[in-house]
Tab-separated table of C-alpha atoms and ligand atoms in Angstrom:
chain	number	residue	atom	x	y	z
A	23	MET	CA	-3.546	98.285	56.739
A	24	ALA	CA	-6.764	98.556	58.682
A	25	PRO	CA	-6.596	101.015	61.547
A	26	SER	CA	-6.405	99.087	64.777
A	27	ALA	CA	-7.769	100.664	67.927
A	28	THR	CA	-5.500	100.727	70.962
A	29	THR	CA	-8.145	100.091	73.581
A	30	PRO	CA	-11.715	98.855	73.441
A	31	ALA	CA	-12.874	102.172	74.855
A	32	ALA	CA	-11.064	104.091	72.125
A	33	ALA	CA	-12.449	101.727	69.502
A	34	ALA	CA	-15.981	102.146	70.704
A	35	SER	CA	-15.818	105.913	70.965
A	36	ASN	CA	-14.716	106.059	67.365
A	37	GLY	CA	-18.190	106.827	66.164
A	38	THR	CA	-19.885	105.799	62.946
A	39	ASN	CA	-18.459	104.026	59.927
A	40	GLY	CA	-15.575	105.789	58.250
A	41	THR	CA	-16.246	106.900	54.688
A	42	ASN	CA	-12.869	108.116	53.440
A	43	GLY	CA	-11.188	105.421	51.394
A	44	ALA	CA	-12.516	102.177	49.958
A	45	THR	CA	-9.783	100.030	51.483
A	46	LYS	CA	-10.709	100.921	55.066
A	47	VAL	CA	-12.405	98.359	57.251
A	48	ALA	CA	-15.690	99.645	58.700
A	49	ALA	CA	-15.230	101.253	62.103
A	50	PRO	CA	-16.863	99.412	65.015
A	51	ALA	CA	-20.603	100.050	65.224
A	52	GLN	CA	-21.966	102.368	67.897
A	53	LEU	CA	-24.642	101.393	70.347
A	54	ASP	CA	-27.869	102.300	68.563
A	55	ALA	CA	-31.195	102.094	70.389
A	56	SER	CA	-33.120	102.569	67.131
A	57	LYS	CA	-31.960	99.069	66.096
A	58	LEU	CA	-33.672	97.486	69.104
A	59	THR	CA	-35.467	94.208	68.311
A	60	ILE	CA	-38.354	93.041	70.499
A	61	GLU	CA	-39.123	89.442	71.410
A	62	ARG	CA	-42.018	89.227	73.848
A	63	THR	CA	-42.379	86.543	76.474
A	64	LYS	CA	-44.945	83.853	75.752
A	65	SER	CA	-45.416	83.166	79.439
A	66	PRO	CA	-45.763	86.387	81.430
A	67	ARG	CA	-45.071	85.730	85.120
A	68	PRO	CA	-47.498	86.729	87.864
A	69	VAL	CA	-46.924	90.206	89.271
A	70	PRO	CA	-46.401	89.878	93.039
A	71	SER	CA	-48.336	91.868	95.597
A	72	LEU	CA	-46.434	94.740	97.206
A	73	GLU	CA	-46.345	92.759	100.457
A	74	THR	CA	-44.542	89.781	98.904
A	75	ALA	CA	-42.494	91.548	96.214
A	76	ASN	CA	-39.412	91.841	98.417
A	77	SER	CA	-39.938	89.096	100.962
A	78	GLY	CA	-38.060	86.265	99.229
A	79	PRO	CA	-34.324	85.594	98.881
A	80	GLU	CA	-34.337	86.404	95.153
A	81	THR	CA	-34.858	89.802	93.549
A	82	ILE	CA	-37.985	89.699	91.425
A	83	CYS	CA	-37.497	91.097	87.934
A	84	THR	CA	-40.039	92.044	85.289
A	85	ASP	CA	-40.881	89.904	82.245
A	86	HIS	CA	-38.222	91.359	79.954
A	87	MET	CA	-34.666	92.616	79.835
A	88	VAL	CA	-32.556	94.478	77.286
A	89	THR	CA	-29.218	93.050	76.156
A	90	ALA	CA	-26.537	94.411	73.835
A	91	THR	CA	-23.242	92.696	73.088
A	92	TRP	CA	-19.992	94.263	71.950
A	93	THR	CA	-16.721	93.120	70.459
A	94	ALA	CA	-13.619	95.228	69.919
A	95	SER	CA	-13.595	94.512	66.168
A	96	ALA	CA	-17.295	94.842	65.284
A	97	GLY	CA	-18.448	97.229	68.031
A	98	TRP	CA	-22.026	97.059	69.292
A	99	ALA	CA	-24.536	94.556	67.938
A	100	ALA	CA	-28.186	95.597	67.674
A	101	PRO	CA	-29.702	95.653	71.176
A	102	ARG	CA	-32.438	93.130	71.947
A	103	LEU	CA	-35.432	93.307	74.256
A	104	HIS	CA	-36.263	89.714	75.184
A	105	PRO	CA	-37.706	87.557	78.002
A	106	TYR	CA	-35.921	87.863	81.366
A	107	GLY	CA	-33.712	84.889	82.207
A	108	PRO	CA	-30.232	83.550	82.978
A	109	ILE	CA	-27.222	84.619	80.959
A	110	SER	CA	-24.538	82.245	79.774
A	111	LEU	CA	-20.807	82.887	80.301
A	112	MET	CA	-17.664	80.818	79.908
A	113	PRO	CA	-15.904	80.127	83.237
A	114	THR	CA	-12.942	82.032	81.776
A	115	ALA	CA	-14.971	85.227	81.223
A	116	SER	CA	-13.064	88.387	82.134
A	117	VAL	CA	-15.679	89.607	84.636
A	118	LEU	CA	-15.362	86.456	86.745
A	119	HIS	CA	-11.623	86.943	87.262
A	120	TYR	CA	-10.797	90.615	86.941
A	121	ALA	CA	-13.999	92.307	88.116
A	122	THR	CA	-14.637	93.971	84.760
A	123	GLU	CA	-18.125	94.949	85.850
A	124	CYS	CA	-19.952	98.194	86.377
A	125	PHE	CA	-23.561	99.100	86.980
A	126	GLU	CA	-26.095	101.825	87.519
A	127	GLY	CA	-29.126	102.079	89.744
A	128	LEU	CA	-32.160	104.288	89.227
A	129	LYS	CA	-35.847	104.099	89.939
A	130	ALA	CA	-38.965	104.455	87.820
A	131	TYR	CA	-41.661	106.192	89.874
A	132	ARG	CA	-45.408	105.684	89.411
A	133	GLY	CA	-46.810	109.152	89.870
A	134	TYR	CA	-49.987	110.188	91.616
A	135	ASP	CA	-51.139	111.399	88.207
A	136	GLY	CA	-50.762	107.870	86.783
A	137	LYS	CA	-47.622	108.632	84.767
A	138	LEU	CA	-44.375	106.694	85.044
A	139	ARG	CA	-41.169	108.745	85.387
A	140	LEU	CA	-37.418	108.374	85.550
A	141	PHE	CA	-35.413	110.891	87.587
A	142	ARG	CA	-32.480	112.460	85.716
A	143	PRO	CA	-31.651	109.268	83.760
A	144	ASP	CA	-29.182	111.223	81.621
A	145	ARG	CA	-26.976	111.509	84.714
A	146	ASN	CA	-26.944	107.769	85.268
A	147	ALA	CA	-26.209	107.087	81.602
A	148	GLU	CA	-23.260	109.489	81.651
A	149	ARG	CA	-21.920	107.988	84.845
A	150	MET	CA	-22.149	104.497	83.340
A	151	VAL	CA	-19.702	105.578	80.616
A	152	LEU	CA	-17.368	106.972	83.283
A	153	SER	CA	-17.503	103.621	85.080
A	154	SER	CA	-17.213	101.339	82.039
A	155	THR	CA	-14.224	103.145	80.572
A	156	ARG	CA	-12.454	103.110	83.972
A	157	ILE	CA	-12.308	99.308	83.682
A	158	SER	CA	-11.567	99.248	79.921
A	159	LEU	CA	-15.081	98.233	78.943
A	160	PRO	CA	-16.546	100.032	75.921
A	161	SER	CA	-17.974	103.501	75.784
A	162	PHE	CA	-21.291	104.357	74.135
A	163	PRO	CA	-23.430	107.451	73.590
A	164	PRO	CA	-25.230	107.902	76.947
A	165	ALA	CA	-28.461	108.933	75.206
A	166	GLU	CA	-28.686	105.434	73.656
A	167	LEU	CA	-28.636	103.799	77.092
A	168	GLU	CA	-31.320	106.208	78.231
A	169	LYS	CA	-33.506	105.226	75.263
A	170	LEU	CA	-33.011	101.532	75.996
A	171	MET	CA	-34.071	101.995	79.620
A	172	ILE	CA	-37.169	103.818	78.444
A	173	SER	CA	-37.948	101.010	75.955
A	174	LEU	CA	-37.861	98.384	78.697
A	175	LEU	CA	-40.175	100.434	80.882
A	176	SER	CA	-42.503	101.124	77.962
A	177	VAL	CA	-43.040	97.382	77.599
A	178	ASP	CA	-43.046	96.251	81.262
A	179	GLY	CA	-44.165	99.374	83.129
A	180	ALA	CA	-47.918	99.132	82.769
A	181	ARG	CA	-48.131	95.571	84.099
A	182	TRP	CA	-45.332	95.547	86.712
A	183	ILE	CA	-45.977	98.951	88.261
A	184	PRO	CA	-49.642	99.476	87.483
A	185	ARG	CA	-51.464	102.775	87.766
A	186	SER	CA	-53.269	101.310	90.772
A	187	ARG	CA	-49.987	101.596	92.709
A	188	PRO	CA	-49.191	105.316	92.763
A	189	GLY	CA	-46.298	106.261	95.019
A	190	THR	CA	-44.343	103.053	94.286
A	191	PHE	CA	-41.264	102.404	92.170
A	192	LEU	CA	-39.358	99.844	90.133
A	193	TYR	CA	-35.572	99.736	90.257
A	194	LEU	CA	-33.559	99.705	87.027
A	195	ARG	CA	-30.153	98.074	87.024
A	196	PRO	CA	-28.123	98.676	83.853
A	197	THR	CA	-25.039	96.442	84.035
A	198	MET	CA	-21.971	95.909	81.877
A	199	ILE	CA	-19.596	92.940	82.090
A	200	GLY	CA	-16.430	91.855	80.313
A	201	THR	CA	-17.193	88.528	78.621
A	202	GLN	CA	-14.017	87.654	76.697
A	203	PRO	CA	-13.288	83.983	77.524
A	204	GLN	CA	-9.541	84.301	78.033
A	205	LEU	CA	-7.520	84.378	81.235
A	206	GLY	CA	-4.951	86.949	80.138
A	207	VAL	CA	-4.923	90.009	82.397
A	208	GLN	CA	-5.951	92.507	79.747
A	209	ALA	CA	-8.823	94.678	78.594
A	210	SER	CA	-11.761	92.473	77.653
A	211	SER	CA	-12.319	92.378	73.879
A	212	GLU	CA	-15.944	91.341	74.408
A	213	ALA	CA	-18.634	92.826	76.611
A	214	MET	CA	-22.314	92.583	77.383
A	215	LEU	CA	-24.592	95.390	78.475
A	216	TYR	CA	-27.912	94.467	79.991
A	217	ILE	CA	-30.755	96.275	81.701
A	218	ILE	CA	-33.136	94.662	84.157
A	219	ALA	CA	-36.069	96.145	86.082
A	220	THR	CA	-36.681	94.851	89.599
A	221	TYR	CA	-38.555	95.327	92.812
A	222	MET	CA	-36.650	96.776	95.754
A	223	PRO	CA	-37.808	97.439	99.304
A	224	VAL	CA	-38.352	100.968	100.612
A	225	LEU	CA	-35.205	101.628	102.630
A	226	HIS	CA	-35.352	105.272	103.499
A	227	SER	CA	-36.969	105.364	106.861
A	228	PRO	CA	-35.793	102.896	109.507
A	229	ALA	CA	-37.714	103.673	112.707
A	230	GLY	CA	-35.673	106.028	114.844
A	231	GLY	CA	-33.269	106.880	112.017
A	232	MET	CA	-30.230	105.123	110.607
A	233	HIS	CA	-27.426	104.059	112.941
A	234	LEU	CA	-23.916	104.207	111.498
A	235	ARG	CA	-20.620	102.891	112.754
A	236	THR	CA	-17.365	104.309	111.411
A	237	SER	CA	-15.197	101.979	109.326
A	238	PRO	CA	-12.611	99.888	111.196
A	239	GLY	CA	-9.117	101.385	111.332
A	240	ASN	CA	-7.686	98.715	109.022
A	241	MET	CA	-10.147	99.179	106.145
A	242	VAL	CA	-10.815	101.843	103.529
A	243	ARG	CA	-13.559	101.798	100.902
A	244	ALA	CA	-11.722	103.853	98.304
A	245	TRP	CA	-8.515	105.840	98.068
A	246	ALA	CA	-6.894	108.670	96.143
A	247	GLY	CA	-5.876	107.359	92.725
A	248	GLY	CA	-8.328	104.469	92.999
A	249	PHE	CA	-11.813	104.093	91.571
A	250	GLY	CA	-14.229	105.091	94.333
A	251	PHE	CA	-15.802	107.600	91.927
A	252	ALA	CA	-16.849	104.792	89.556
A	253	LYS	CA	-19.806	102.463	90.099
A	254	VAL	CA	-17.725	99.346	89.555
A	255	GLY	CA	-18.517	96.086	91.329
A	256	ALA	CA	-14.948	95.965	92.654
A	257	ASN	CA	-15.880	98.722	95.121
A	258	TYR	CA	-18.605	96.727	96.852
A	259	GLY	CA	-17.552	93.109	97.472
A	260	PRO	CA	-14.696	94.101	99.787
A	261	SER	CA	-16.967	96.458	101.763
A	262	LEU	CA	-19.376	93.707	102.796
A	263	LEU	CA	-17.265	92.348	105.634
A	264	ALA	CA	-17.285	95.569	107.658
A	265	THR	CA	-20.985	96.026	106.917
A	266	ALA	CA	-21.851	92.499	108.052
A	267	ASP	CA	-19.863	93.005	111.287
A	268	ALA	CA	-21.615	96.307	111.953
A	269	ARG	CA	-25.039	94.703	111.332
A	270	LYS	CA	-24.249	92.002	113.879
A	271	ASP	CA	-23.740	94.782	116.402
A	272	GLY	CA	-27.021	96.469	115.501
A	273	PHE	CA	-25.825	99.191	113.105
A	274	HIS	CA	-27.361	99.707	109.679
A	275	GLN	CA	-24.391	100.923	107.655
A	276	ILE	CA	-20.727	101.891	107.775
A	277	LEU	CA	-19.604	105.501	107.695
A	278	TRP	CA	-16.478	105.138	105.591
A	279	LEU	CA	-13.582	107.259	106.853
A	280	TYR	CA	-10.450	108.020	104.894
A	281	GLY	CA	-6.885	108.733	105.921
A	282	ASP	CA	-5.245	109.136	109.322
A	283	GLU	CA	-7.291	112.250	110.005
A	284	GLY	CA	-10.571	110.333	109.560
A	285	LEU	CA	-12.204	112.195	106.674
A	286	CYS	CA	-15.922	111.462	106.309
A	287	THR	CA	-16.659	110.064	102.845
A	288	GLU	CA	-19.794	107.934	102.342
A	289	ALA	CA	-22.440	106.113	104.375
A	290	GLY	CA	-22.735	102.595	103.005
A	291	ALA	CA	-23.366	103.064	99.282
A	292	SER	CA	-24.899	106.503	99.813
A	293	ASN	CA	-23.480	109.995	100.020
A	294	PHE	CA	-23.246	111.435	103.529
A	295	PHE	CA	-24.437	114.858	104.665
A	296	VAL	CA	-24.357	116.754	107.941
A	297	VAL	CA	-26.026	120.021	108.816
A	298	TRP	CA	-24.173	121.972	111.488
A	299	LYS	CA	-23.619	125.474	112.708
A	300	ASP	CA	-20.150	126.554	111.654
A	301	LYS	CA	-17.758	127.008	114.575
A	302	GLU	CA	-16.413	130.341	113.321
A	303	THR	CA	-19.299	132.045	111.548
A	304	GLY	CA	-22.256	130.451	113.321
A	305	ARG	CA	-23.908	129.987	109.921
A	306	THR	CA	-25.966	126.877	109.315
A	307	GLN	CA	-24.163	124.757	106.732
A	308	LEU	CA	-24.983	121.683	104.674
A	309	VAL	CA	-21.681	119.840	104.537
A	310	THR	CA	-20.622	116.943	102.322
A	311	ALA	CA	-17.369	115.491	100.958
A	312	PRO	CA	-15.956	116.993	97.740
A	313	LEU	CA	-15.780	115.245	94.364
A	314	ASP	CA	-12.287	116.385	93.365
A	315	ASP	CA	-10.534	113.763	95.517
A	316	MET	CA	-12.281	111.168	93.308
A	317	ILE	CA	-12.868	108.834	96.239
A	318	ILE	CA	-16.635	109.322	96.514
A	319	LEU	CA	-19.373	108.633	94.016
A	320	ASN	CA	-20.921	111.594	92.237
A	321	GLY	CA	-24.454	110.701	93.332
A	322	VAL	CA	-27.399	111.927	91.319
A	323	THR	CA	-29.254	112.345	94.602
A	324	ARG	CA	-26.293	114.223	96.119
A	325	ARG	CA	-26.172	116.614	93.173
A	326	SER	CA	-29.939	117.108	93.287
A	327	VAL	CA	-29.906	117.847	97.030
A	328	ILE	CA	-27.226	120.477	96.497
A	329	ASP	CA	-29.016	122.015	93.500
A	330	LEU	CA	-32.362	122.202	95.317
A	331	VAL	CA	-30.911	123.665	98.503
A	332	LYS	CA	-29.023	126.249	96.484
A	333	GLU	CA	-32.252	127.245	94.739
A	334	ARG	CA	-34.782	127.013	97.549
A	335	CYS	CA	-33.016	127.297	100.876
A	336	PRO	CA	-30.702	130.331	100.910
A	337	GLU	CA	-30.289	130.221	104.698
A	338	LEU	CA	-28.399	126.941	104.329
A	339	GLU	CA	-24.813	127.444	103.168
A	340	ILE	CA	-23.579	124.605	100.936
A	341	VAL	CA	-20.088	123.401	101.748
A	342	GLU	CA	-18.362	120.715	99.679
A	343	ARG	CA	-15.074	120.142	101.459
A	344	ARG	CA	-12.969	117.629	103.326
A	345	TYR	CA	-14.121	117.292	106.931
A	346	THR	CA	-13.269	114.853	109.688
A	347	ILE	CA	-15.255	112.709	112.085
A	348	GLN	CA	-13.578	114.749	114.821
A	349	GLU	CA	-15.276	117.882	113.475
A	350	VAL	CA	-18.640	116.101	113.513
A	351	GLY	CA	-17.982	114.913	117.074
A	352	ASP	CA	-16.995	118.433	118.164
A	353	ALA	CA	-20.165	119.870	116.603
A	354	TYR	CA	-22.190	117.323	118.560
A	355	GLU	CA	-20.452	118.035	121.871
A	356	GLU	CA	-20.765	121.772	121.389
A	357	GLY	CA	-24.455	121.523	120.489
A	358	ARG	CA	-23.862	122.675	116.896
A	359	LEU	CA	-24.898	119.469	115.106
A	360	VAL	CA	-28.292	120.171	113.525
A	361	GLU	CA	-29.014	116.932	111.626
A	362	SER	CA	-27.531	114.300	109.336
A	363	PHE	CA	-28.745	112.160	106.453
A	364	ALA	CA	-27.630	109.741	103.754
A	365	ALA	CA	-28.556	110.386	100.116
A	366	GLY	CA	-28.731	107.885	97.272
A	367	THR	CA	-31.223	106.177	94.991
A	368	ALA	CA	-31.595	103.038	97.110
A	369	TYR	CA	-31.818	104.696	100.552
A	370	PHE	CA	-33.197	107.929	99.109
A	371	ILE	CA	-32.975	110.644	101.789
A	372	CYS	CA	-32.456	108.666	104.962
A	373	PRO	CA	-32.257	110.433	108.340
A	374	ILE	CA	-29.263	109.427	110.490
A	375	SER	CA	-29.713	109.529	114.257
A	376	LEU	CA	-26.514	107.930	115.517
A	377	ILE	CA	-22.858	107.645	114.523
A	378	HIS	CA	-20.726	105.363	116.636
A	379	HIS	CA	-17.011	106.135	116.460
A	380	ARG	CA	-14.301	104.333	118.448
A	381	GLY	CA	-16.417	103.739	121.531
A	382	LYS	CA	-18.258	107.075	121.479
A	383	ASP	CA	-21.742	107.943	120.266
A	384	ILE	CA	-22.543	111.017	118.218
A	385	SER	CA	-26.296	111.639	118.268
A	386	ALA	CA	-27.849	113.632	115.464
A	387	PRO	CA	-31.132	115.398	116.233
A	388	MET	CA	-34.190	113.825	114.569
A	389	GLY	CA	-36.675	116.687	114.827
A	390	ASP	CA	-40.008	115.320	115.964
A	391	GLY	CA	-38.676	111.761	115.567
A	392	GLU	CA	-39.096	111.181	111.839
A	393	GLY	CA	-36.048	113.170	110.764
A	394	GLY	CA	-34.564	116.640	110.909
A	395	GLU	CA	-36.431	119.595	109.466
A	396	TYR	CA	-34.065	120.118	106.513
A	397	THR	CA	-33.831	116.388	105.842
A	398	LEU	CA	-37.591	116.012	105.585
A	399	LYS	CA	-37.977	119.189	103.559
A	400	ILE	CA	-35.407	118.011	100.994
A	401	ARG	CA	-37.033	114.568	100.883
A	402	THR	CA	-40.443	116.083	100.166
A	403	TRP	CA	-39.066	118.347	97.412
A	404	LEU	CA	-37.505	115.362	95.675
A	405	MET	CA	-40.550	113.107	96.087
A	406	ASP	CA	-42.804	115.779	94.652
A	407	ILE	CA	-40.672	115.841	91.510
A	408	MET	CA	-40.284	112.052	91.251
A	409	TYR	CA	-43.975	111.275	91.746
A	410	GLY	CA	-45.221	114.111	89.559
A	411	ARG	CA	-46.775	116.317	92.234
A	412	VAL	CA	-44.932	119.198	90.611
A	413	ASP	CA	-43.668	119.665	87.061
A	414	ASN	CA	-39.906	119.563	86.745
A	415	ASP	CA	-37.420	118.959	83.907
A	416	TRP	CA	-35.573	116.385	86.011
A	417	ALA	CA	-38.498	113.970	85.675
A	418	VAL	CA	-38.720	112.147	82.340
A	419	VAL	CA	-42.158	110.720	81.536
A	420	ILE	CA	-42.142	107.205	80.028
A	421	PRO	CA	-44.468	106.580	77.086
A	422	GLU	CA	-46.210	103.325	77.968
A	423	GLU	CA	-47.847	100.551	75.992
A	424	GLU	CA	-51.326	99.824	77.208
B	26	PLP	C1	-24.857	104.532	93.859
B	26	PLP	C2	-24.048	105.113	94.957
B	26	PLP	C3	-24.359	106.344	95.566
B	26	PLP	C4	-25.633	107.091	95.275
B	26	PLP	O1	-25.696	107.577	93.982
B	26	PLP	P1	-27.122	108.017	93.404
B	26	PLP	O2	-26.809	108.395	92.013
B	26	PLP	O3	-27.597	109.120	94.225
B	26	PLP	O4	-27.986	106.809	93.508
B	26	PLP	C5	-23.493	106.856	96.515
B	26	PLP	N1	-22.382	106.199	96.876
B	26	PLP	C6	-22.037	105.020	96.324
B	26	PLP	C7	-20.783	104.361	96.763
B	26	PLP	C8	-22.867	104.433	95.367
B	26	PLP	O5	-22.553	103.263	94.860
């Protein structure tokens, strides 16, 4: 009898074709970027000006996308690079009913030296496997996803983020969906992985800093035993209501609290940091929520902030622990709150000037108005790496077609 895999994830992680025994059915194929086929568009679209790129209601994508399909029995088909356009799904597709969807988000930065770079794409690729397997979508070798992202940028980079636009970025959105057209509540036996490259507005510096409001008492973003650590679409749809309400009242994002004690978790879809002077020791600390509760996302930006501060800023003590909004409020009232910022690919390092909690305002100092001293220092360190002002292993240079 042919070996039958128990789950799609197990089937996909099975590796290459088995060789022991002639009667065995070939194991499902792995995702293999070296099999990529390329079909170029015959009608390249006009590249928008930077002023208009983000002004319309639709996200503008580049000329091409990468797609790879998977089935539980055959594994991954050869990935294809082809013209950007709509995808076709049956109305019964798993993703449309059971939220079998996950995604990644990372930017490609046009450096001041003319080179195009990705920032730690290996981290995003690894996290995508964490997310896909959490919702019973297939696994894959992360390095193959990284190669596919690089292939797309090699083809579309030169035209869509030209060398004449140093200091700008494109946004990559790898996505995986369950496509099996059957309504049974079960792991999808078919999936599609695709990668698109888009424009996205610069979000990291609202004038006067970001204003947050804490989440309403009857809502949580993620919970212990849930899936807040995974970048699955199911985490975001239900968060939009609180965000829309907060926007109506003039706030930019929600500060998501957790539990009766009001633990600080994330700011919108970004990790949340405060700098304060510790009540007991008086030491200046960079404080953020821990990963081991598995309710926050393991942000690449978060990790990079921590790594850089550890290396370059010994006077700042790094503290990854549970902490409450009450502690932040106390630090403010006692004059110990130094600054606060959100960290993520979309909002980058975004200074926070105000947190509104249950009728009270917590103001975070903004230095000379643009952001706190540590916030701006960390932002500059990261930008220097992303835009090639300094050499760093975290930045991966894309080989581009001319
Ligand atoms: C994507 C995301 C982040 C930021 O992660 P980065 O890897 O830094 O972009 C933080 N929180 C949530 C909920 C996210 O979805």
